[in-house]
XYZ file of C-alpha atoms in Angstrom:
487
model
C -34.511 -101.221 -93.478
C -35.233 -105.109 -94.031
C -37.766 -106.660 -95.848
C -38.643 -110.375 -95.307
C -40.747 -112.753 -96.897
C -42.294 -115.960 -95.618
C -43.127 -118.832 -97.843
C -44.902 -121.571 -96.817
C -48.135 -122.525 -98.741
C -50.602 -120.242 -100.701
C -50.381 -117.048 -98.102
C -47.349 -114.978 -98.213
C -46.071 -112.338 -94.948
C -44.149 -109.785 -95.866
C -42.324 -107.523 -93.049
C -40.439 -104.019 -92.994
C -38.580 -103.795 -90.018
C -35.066 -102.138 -88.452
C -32.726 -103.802 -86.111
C -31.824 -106.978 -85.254
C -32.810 -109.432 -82.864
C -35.102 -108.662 -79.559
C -34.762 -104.952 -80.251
C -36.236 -105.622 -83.874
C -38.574 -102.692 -84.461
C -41.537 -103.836 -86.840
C -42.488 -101.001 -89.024
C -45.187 -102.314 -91.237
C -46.719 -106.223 -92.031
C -48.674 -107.980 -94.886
C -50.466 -110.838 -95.450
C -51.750 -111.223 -98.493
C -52.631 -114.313 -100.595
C -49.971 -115.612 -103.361
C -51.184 -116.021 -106.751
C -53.397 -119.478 -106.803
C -51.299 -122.795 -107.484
C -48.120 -120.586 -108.077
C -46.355 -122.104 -104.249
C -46.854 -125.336 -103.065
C -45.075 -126.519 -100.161
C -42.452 -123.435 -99.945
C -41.851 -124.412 -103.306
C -42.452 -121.897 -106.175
C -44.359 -123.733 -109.032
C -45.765 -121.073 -110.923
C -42.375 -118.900 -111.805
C -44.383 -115.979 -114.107
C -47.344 -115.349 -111.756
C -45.476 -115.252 -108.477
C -42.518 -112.596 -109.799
C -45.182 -110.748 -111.411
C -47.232 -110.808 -107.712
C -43.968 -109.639 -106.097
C -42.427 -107.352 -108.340
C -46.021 -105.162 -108.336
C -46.369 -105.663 -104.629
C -42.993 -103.936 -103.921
C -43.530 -101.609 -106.553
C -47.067 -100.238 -104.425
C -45.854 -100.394 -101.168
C -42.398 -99.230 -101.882
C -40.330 -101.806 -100.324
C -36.565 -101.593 -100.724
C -34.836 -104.179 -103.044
C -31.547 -104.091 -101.374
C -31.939 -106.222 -98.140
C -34.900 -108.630 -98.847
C -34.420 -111.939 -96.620
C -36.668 -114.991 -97.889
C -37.854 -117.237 -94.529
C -38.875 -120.844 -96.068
C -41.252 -123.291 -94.438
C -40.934 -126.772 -96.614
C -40.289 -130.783 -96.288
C -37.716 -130.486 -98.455
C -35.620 -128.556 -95.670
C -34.618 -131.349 -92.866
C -33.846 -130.664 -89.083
C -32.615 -131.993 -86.321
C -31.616 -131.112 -82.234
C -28.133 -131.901 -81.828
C -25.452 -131.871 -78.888
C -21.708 -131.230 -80.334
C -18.390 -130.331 -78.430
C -17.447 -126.690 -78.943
C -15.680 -126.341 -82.911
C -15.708 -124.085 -85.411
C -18.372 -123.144 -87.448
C -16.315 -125.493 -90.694
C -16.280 -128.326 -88.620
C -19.919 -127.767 -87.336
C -21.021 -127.811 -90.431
C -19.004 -131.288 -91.161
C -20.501 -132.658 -88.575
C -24.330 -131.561 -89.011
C -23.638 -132.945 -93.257
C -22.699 -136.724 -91.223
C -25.687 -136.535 -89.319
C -27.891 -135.999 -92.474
C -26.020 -138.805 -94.630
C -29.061 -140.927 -94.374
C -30.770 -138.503 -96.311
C -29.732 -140.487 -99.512
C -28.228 -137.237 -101.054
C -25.113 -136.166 -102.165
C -23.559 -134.049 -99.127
C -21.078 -132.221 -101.836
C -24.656 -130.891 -103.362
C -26.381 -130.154 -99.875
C -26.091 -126.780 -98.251
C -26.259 -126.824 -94.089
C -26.759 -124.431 -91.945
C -27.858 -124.220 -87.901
C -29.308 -122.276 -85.090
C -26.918 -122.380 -81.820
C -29.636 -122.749 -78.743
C -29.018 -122.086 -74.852
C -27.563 -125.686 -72.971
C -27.648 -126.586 -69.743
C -24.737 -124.594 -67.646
C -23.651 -127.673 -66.637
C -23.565 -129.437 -69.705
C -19.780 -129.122 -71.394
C -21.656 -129.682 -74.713
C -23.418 -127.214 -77.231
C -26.903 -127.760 -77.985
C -28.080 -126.699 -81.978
C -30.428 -127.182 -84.084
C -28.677 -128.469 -87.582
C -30.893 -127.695 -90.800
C -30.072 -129.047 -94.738
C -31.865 -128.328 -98.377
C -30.170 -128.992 -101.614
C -28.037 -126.638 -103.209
C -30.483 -126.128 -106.035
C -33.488 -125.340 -104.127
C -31.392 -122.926 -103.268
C -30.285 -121.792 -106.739
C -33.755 -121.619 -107.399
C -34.811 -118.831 -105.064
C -31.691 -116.982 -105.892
C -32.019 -116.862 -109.544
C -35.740 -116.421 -109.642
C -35.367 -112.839 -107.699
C -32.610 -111.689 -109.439
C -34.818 -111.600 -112.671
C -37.057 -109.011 -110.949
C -33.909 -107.073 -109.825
C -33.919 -108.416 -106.052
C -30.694 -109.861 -104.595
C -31.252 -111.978 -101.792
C -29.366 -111.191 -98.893
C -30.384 -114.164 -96.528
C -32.220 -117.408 -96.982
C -33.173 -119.590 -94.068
C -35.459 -122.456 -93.039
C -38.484 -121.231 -90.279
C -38.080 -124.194 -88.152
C -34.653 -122.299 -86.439
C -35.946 -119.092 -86.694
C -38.941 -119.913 -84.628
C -36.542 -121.922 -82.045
C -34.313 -118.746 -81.788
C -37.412 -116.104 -81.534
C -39.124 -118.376 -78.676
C -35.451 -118.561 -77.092
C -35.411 -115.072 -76.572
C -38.860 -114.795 -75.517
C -40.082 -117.178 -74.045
C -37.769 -118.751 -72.695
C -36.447 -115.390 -71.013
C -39.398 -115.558 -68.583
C -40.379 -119.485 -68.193
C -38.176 -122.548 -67.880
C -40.979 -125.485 -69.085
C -43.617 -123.926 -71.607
C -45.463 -125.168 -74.854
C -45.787 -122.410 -77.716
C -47.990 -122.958 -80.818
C -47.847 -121.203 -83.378
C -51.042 -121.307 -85.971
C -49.813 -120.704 -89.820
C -52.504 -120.857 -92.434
C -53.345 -124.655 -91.871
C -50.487 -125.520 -90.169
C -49.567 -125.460 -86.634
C -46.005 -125.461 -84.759
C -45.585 -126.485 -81.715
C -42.221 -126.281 -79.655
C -41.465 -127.450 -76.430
C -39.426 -125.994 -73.409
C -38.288 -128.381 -70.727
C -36.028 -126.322 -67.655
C -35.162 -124.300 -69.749
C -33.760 -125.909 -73.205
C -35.352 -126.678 -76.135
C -36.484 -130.038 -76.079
C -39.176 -130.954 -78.956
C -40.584 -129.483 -82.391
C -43.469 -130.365 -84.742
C -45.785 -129.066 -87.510
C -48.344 -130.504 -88.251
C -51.106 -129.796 -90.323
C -54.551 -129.360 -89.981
C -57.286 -131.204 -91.831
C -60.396 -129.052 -90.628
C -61.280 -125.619 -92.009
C -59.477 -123.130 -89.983
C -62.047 -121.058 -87.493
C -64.572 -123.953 -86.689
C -64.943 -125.529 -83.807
C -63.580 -129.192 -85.390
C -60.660 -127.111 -86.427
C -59.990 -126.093 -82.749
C -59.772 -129.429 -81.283
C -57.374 -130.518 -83.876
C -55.461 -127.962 -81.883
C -56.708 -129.295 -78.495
C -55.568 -132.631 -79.510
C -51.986 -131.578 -80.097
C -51.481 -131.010 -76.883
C -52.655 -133.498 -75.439
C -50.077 -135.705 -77.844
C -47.363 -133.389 -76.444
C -48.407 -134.512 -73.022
C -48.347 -138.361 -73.575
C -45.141 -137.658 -75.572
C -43.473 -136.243 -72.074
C -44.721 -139.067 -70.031
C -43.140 -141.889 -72.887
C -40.057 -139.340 -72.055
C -40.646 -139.421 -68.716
C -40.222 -135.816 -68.369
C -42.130 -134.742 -64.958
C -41.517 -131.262 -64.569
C -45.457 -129.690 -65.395
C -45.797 -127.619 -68.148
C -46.206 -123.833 -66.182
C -47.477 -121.853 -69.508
C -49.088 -122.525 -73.037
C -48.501 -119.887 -75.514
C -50.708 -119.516 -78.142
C -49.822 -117.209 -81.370
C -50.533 -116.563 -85.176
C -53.928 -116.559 -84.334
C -56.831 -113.697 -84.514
C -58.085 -112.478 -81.312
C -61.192 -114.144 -81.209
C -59.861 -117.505 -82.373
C -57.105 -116.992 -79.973
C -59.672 -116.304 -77.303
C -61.683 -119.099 -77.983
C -58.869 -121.867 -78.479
C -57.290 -120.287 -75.145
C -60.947 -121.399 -73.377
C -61.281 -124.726 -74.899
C -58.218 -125.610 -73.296
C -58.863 -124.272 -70.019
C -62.148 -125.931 -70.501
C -60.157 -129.377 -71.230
C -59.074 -129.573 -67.555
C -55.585 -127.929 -68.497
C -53.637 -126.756 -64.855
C -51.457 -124.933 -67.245
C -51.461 -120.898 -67.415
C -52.976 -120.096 -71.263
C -51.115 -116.684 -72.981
C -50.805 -115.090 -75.874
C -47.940 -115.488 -77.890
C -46.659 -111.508 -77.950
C -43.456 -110.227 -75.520
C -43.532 -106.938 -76.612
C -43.772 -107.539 -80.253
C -46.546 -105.521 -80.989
C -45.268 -102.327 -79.679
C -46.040 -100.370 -83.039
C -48.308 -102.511 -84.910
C -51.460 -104.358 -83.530
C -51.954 -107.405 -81.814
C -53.685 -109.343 -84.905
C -51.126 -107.853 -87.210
C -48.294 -109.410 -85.121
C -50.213 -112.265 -84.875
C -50.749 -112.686 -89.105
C -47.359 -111.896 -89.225
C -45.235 -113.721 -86.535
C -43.378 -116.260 -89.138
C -42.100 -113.531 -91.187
C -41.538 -111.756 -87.033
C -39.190 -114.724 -86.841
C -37.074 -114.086 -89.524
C -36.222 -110.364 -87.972
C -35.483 -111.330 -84.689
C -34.176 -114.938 -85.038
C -31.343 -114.239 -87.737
C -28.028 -115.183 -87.262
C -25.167 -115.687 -89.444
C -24.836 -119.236 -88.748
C -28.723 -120.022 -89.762
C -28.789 -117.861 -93.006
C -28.259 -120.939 -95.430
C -27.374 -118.616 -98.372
C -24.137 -117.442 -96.497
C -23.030 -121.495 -97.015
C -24.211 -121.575 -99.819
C -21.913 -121.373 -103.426
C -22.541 -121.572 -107.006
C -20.920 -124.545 -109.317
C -18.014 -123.234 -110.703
C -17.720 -123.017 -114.330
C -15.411 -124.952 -116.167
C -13.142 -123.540 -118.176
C -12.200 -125.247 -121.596
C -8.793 -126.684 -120.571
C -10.708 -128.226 -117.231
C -13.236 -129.531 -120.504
C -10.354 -130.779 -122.344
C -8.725 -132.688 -119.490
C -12.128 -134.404 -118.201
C -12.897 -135.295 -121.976
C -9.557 -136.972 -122.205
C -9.588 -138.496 -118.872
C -12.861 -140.085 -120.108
C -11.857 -141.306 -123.232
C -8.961 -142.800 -121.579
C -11.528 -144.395 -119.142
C -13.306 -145.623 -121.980
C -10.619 -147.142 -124.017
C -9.334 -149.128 -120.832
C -12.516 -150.511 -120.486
C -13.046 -151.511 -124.253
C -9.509 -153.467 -124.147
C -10.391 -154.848 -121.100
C -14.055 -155.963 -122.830
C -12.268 -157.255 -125.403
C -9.755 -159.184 -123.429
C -12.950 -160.585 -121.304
C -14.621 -161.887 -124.597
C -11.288 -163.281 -125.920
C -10.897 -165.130 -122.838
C -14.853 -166.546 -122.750
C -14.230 -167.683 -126.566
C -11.015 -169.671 -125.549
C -12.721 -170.896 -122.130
C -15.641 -172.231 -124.199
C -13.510 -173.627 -127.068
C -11.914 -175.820 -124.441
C -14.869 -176.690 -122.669
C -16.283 -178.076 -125.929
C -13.465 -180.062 -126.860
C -13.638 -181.928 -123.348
C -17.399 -182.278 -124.055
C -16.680 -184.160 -127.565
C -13.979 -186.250 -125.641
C -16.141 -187.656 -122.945
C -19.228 -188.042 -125.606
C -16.416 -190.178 -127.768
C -17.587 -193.957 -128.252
C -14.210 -195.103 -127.061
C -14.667 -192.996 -123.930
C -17.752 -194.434 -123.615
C -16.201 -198.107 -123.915
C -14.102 -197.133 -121.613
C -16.085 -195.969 -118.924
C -18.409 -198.916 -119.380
C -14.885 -201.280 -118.458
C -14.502 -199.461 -115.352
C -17.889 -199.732 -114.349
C -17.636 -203.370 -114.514
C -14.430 -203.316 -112.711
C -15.901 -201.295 -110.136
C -18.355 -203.641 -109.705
C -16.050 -206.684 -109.149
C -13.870 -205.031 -106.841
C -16.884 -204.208 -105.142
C -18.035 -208.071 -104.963
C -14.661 -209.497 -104.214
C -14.868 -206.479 -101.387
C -18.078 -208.080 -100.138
C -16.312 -211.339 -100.586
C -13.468 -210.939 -98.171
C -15.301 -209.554 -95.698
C -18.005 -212.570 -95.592
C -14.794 -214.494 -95.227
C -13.723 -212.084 -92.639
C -16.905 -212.713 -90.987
C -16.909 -216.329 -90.963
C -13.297 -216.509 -89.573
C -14.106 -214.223 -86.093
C -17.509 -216.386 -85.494
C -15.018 -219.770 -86.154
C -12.663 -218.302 -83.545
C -15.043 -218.035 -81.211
C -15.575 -221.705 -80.765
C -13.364 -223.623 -78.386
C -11.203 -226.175 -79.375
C -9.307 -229.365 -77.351
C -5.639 -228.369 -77.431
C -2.415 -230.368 -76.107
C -1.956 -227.022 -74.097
C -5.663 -227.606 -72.725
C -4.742 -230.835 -71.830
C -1.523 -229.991 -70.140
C -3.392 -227.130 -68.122
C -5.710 -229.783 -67.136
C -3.334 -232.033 -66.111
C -1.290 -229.839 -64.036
C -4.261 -228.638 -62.199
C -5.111 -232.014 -61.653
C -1.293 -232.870 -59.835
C -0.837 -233.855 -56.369
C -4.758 -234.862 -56.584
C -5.438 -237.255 -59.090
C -5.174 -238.436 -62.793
C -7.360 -237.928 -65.761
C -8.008 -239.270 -68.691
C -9.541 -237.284 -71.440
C -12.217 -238.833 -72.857
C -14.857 -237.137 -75.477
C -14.742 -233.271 -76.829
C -18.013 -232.037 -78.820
C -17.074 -229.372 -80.905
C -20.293 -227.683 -81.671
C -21.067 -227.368 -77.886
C -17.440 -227.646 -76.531
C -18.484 -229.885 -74.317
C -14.754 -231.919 -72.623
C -15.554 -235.034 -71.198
C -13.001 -236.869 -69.138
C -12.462 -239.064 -66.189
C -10.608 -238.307 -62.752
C -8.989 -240.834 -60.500
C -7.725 -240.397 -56.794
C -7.481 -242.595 -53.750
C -9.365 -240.177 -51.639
C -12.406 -238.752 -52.604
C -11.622 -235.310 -51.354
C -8.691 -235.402 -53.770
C -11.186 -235.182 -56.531
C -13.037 -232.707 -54.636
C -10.085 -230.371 -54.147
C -9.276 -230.671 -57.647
C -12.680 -229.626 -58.651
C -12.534 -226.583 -56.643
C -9.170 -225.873 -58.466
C -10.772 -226.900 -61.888
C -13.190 -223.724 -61.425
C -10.795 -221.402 -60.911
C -9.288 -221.638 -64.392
C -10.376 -219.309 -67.181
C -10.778 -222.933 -69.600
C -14.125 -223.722 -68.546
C -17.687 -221.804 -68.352
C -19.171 -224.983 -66.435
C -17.822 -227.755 -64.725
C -20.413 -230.838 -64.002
C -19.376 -234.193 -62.044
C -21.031 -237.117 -60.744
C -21.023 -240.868 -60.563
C -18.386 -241.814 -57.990
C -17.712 -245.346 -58.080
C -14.812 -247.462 -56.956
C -12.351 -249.658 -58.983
C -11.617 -252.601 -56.913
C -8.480 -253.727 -59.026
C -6.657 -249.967 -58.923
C -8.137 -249.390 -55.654
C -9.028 -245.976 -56.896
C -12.124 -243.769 -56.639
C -13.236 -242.422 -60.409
C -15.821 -239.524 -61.116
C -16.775 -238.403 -64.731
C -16.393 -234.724 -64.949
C -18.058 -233.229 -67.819
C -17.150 -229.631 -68.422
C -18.440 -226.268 -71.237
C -15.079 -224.872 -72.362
C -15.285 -220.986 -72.237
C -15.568 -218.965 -76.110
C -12.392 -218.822 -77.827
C -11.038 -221.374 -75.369
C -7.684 -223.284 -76.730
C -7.342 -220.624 -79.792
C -3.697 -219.223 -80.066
C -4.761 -215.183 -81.001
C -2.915 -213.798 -83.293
């Protein structure tokens, strides 16, 4: 014969039952209120007034001592639905302590645990539902029992328990269902979609339980749940809401607010059989600590995973206080070496700060800022002169080889002479001579085809009776650069 025990906030349920799993027979239930203030949270705060509680509630009701199980509800237990390729239950357990890593806790002092769920056929993958606590809330539980004389025999966490009780339920007889379960001021909710779990949340109510305010709080869960499958885009309706760890009446009247709401949904109560022996309400005040009969497994009960610290023996002492003091003398030499270096680093740096702060280097530098400066002029210098030189060799100047260029245009129709050159404009001035007037015309036309000349301007043909020969005065623009050998 078991006895479990739910924890959650300031009401406990305790259970008797025989059997395991759907076949669980339920032989007696209480719910009765822990002492005030002494658990918070699943969390025992108030270690003398809750053993004393349960060590005179056993002692009434004669409850065995030898195969208590302790169902938790708290925050500080985290879960999550996973998907994993078929392993062992070692490497399962790897796996679910990776997943929780963001947790910012030390896995080596976490304990995990899971609940394995029904997958899709289809799917090659297993679907869970991975749980973690620390090892010492853990150590806690255990040791506080075992000062009243009660051994533990299985710890686990209510979320997986109440997965693996609607599993085999619920989800026996519909494929896409919502149950909620009401406990104390909290309420559960867990979501079926063709058949595999899909969702999970508690959340707790505000609103004094039994009025009307309290009640749609409820209502309004749902319709969260609702907006949550169409952000999931999960269209497959919702056939049946179960509704459970409520009293009839509140049951009743929550079940007709939300037919009221414009639900399509069928409304039930939360039961499957459950309350073959004891009454509906007493299933109903009981169906967390319900869980923890039929929903145990040996892969969710976190105290089978679950190990004390080994003591350490004084040798292990010994070699860990060495190890340390080795550690520590390491680091001292190396601190010392550190501080050695700095002082010689610093020495150094000083003695280059008195050099350059020396009078002489201060002469010194003065000289070759001066220098600097001159080279700098005479830089500015040479470039003026630089300067100076390309704009003079862009002027033209009169050559011999202009001249003879000139000239040999100028054979076979007529003679020059050159005449004036103005520099600044590099204007040539010179006179042509020919017995034929279309001589000088021809050479003209020849006299723009050079590269010598930007311009060439003629005029004032006259006739020189005593040579017989027609002159013209050609002035011509020589072109930039024009008569310049480049180098």
């Amino acid at each position: 014969m078991s006895v479990i025990i739910y924890i959650s906030g300031h009401q406990l349920q305790i259970l008797q039952a025989s059997g395991s799993g759907i076949s669980t027979k339920i032989q007696r239930s209480f719910v009765v209120p822990a002492p005030e203030g002494s658990v918070i949270n699943g969390t025992v705060m108030d270690d003398e007034s809750f053993l004393t509680f349960i060590r005179e509630f056993f002692k009434e009701n004669r409850l065995p001592t030898n195969d208590v199980n302790l169902v938790v509800n708290s925050s500080k237990l985290a879960g999550k639905a996973m998907e994993l390729p078929v392993m062992s239950t070692a490497k399962t357990l790897s796996y679910i302590a990776r997943e929780f890593a963001d947790l910012d806790r030390d896995e080596s002092m976490d304990v995990c645990c899971y609940t394995e769920l029904k997958n899709d056929p289809e799917s090659k993958l297993r679907r869970i539902y991975g749980e973690t606590v620390s090892r010492d809330f853990l150590q806690a539980y255990v040791e506080l029992f075992e000062t009243i004389g009660i051994k533990l025999k299985g710890i686990y966490s209510s979320e997986g328990l109440l997965m693996k009780l609607v599993e085999k339920t619920a989800a026996a007889a519909r494929r896409t269902f919502l149950v909620q379960i009401a406990d104390d001021n909290l309420l559960a909710s867990v979501l079926w979609v063709n058949g595999v779990f899909y969702y999970y949340n508690s959340q707790r109510c505000f609103q004094t339980i039994g009025t009307e305010e309290y009640f749609e709080e409820c209502r309004r869960t749902v319709d969260q749940i609702g907006q949550f499958m169409k952000a999931n885009q999960i269209t497959e309706p919702i056939e049946t809401i179960y509704i459970g760890g409520m009293e009839r009446n509140g049951a009743e009247y929550y079940m007709s607010k939300l037919r009221d709401s414009g639900i399509s949904a069928a409304i039930d109560v939360f039961d499957f059989g459950l309350s073959r022996k004891l009454s509906i309400d007493e299933v109903q005040g009981a169906l967390m600590a319900i869980c923890g009969a039929v929903g145990r497994e040996s892969t969710n009960n976190l105290l089978k995973f679950y190990s004390k610290p080994k003591e350490v023996n004084d040798q292990q002492t010994r070699m860990r206080i060495a190890i340390i003091a080795c550690v520590f003398v390491l680091m001292l030499i190396g601190v010392i070496a550190a501080v050695s270096y700095r002082l010689k680093v610093e020495k150094e740096l000083q003695a280059l700060r008195d050099y350059n702060s020396s009078l002489l280097m201060q002469a010194d530098l003065m000289d070759y800022e001066l220098c600097r400066y001159e080279a700098a002029s005479s830089s500015e210098d040479v470039n003026s002169m630089k300067y100076i030189r390309s704009a003079r060799d862009t002027y033209p100047v009169q050559t011999s080889p202009v001249i003879k260029e000139l000239e040999d245009t100028a054979k076979g129709y007529a003679s020059i002479e050159v005449g004036s050159f103005d520099a600044a404009s590099g204007t040539m001035s010179f006179t042509v001579s020919a017995e034929k007037v279309e001589d000088i015309n021809r050479f003209i036309a020849e006299l723009l085809k050079i590269d010598l000349f930007m311009s060439v301007d003629y005029t004032g043909y006259s006739f020189d009776e005593g040579s017989e020969l027609w002159d013209v005065h050609v002035s011509c623009i020589m072109a930039e650069s024009a008569g310049r050998v480049v180098d």
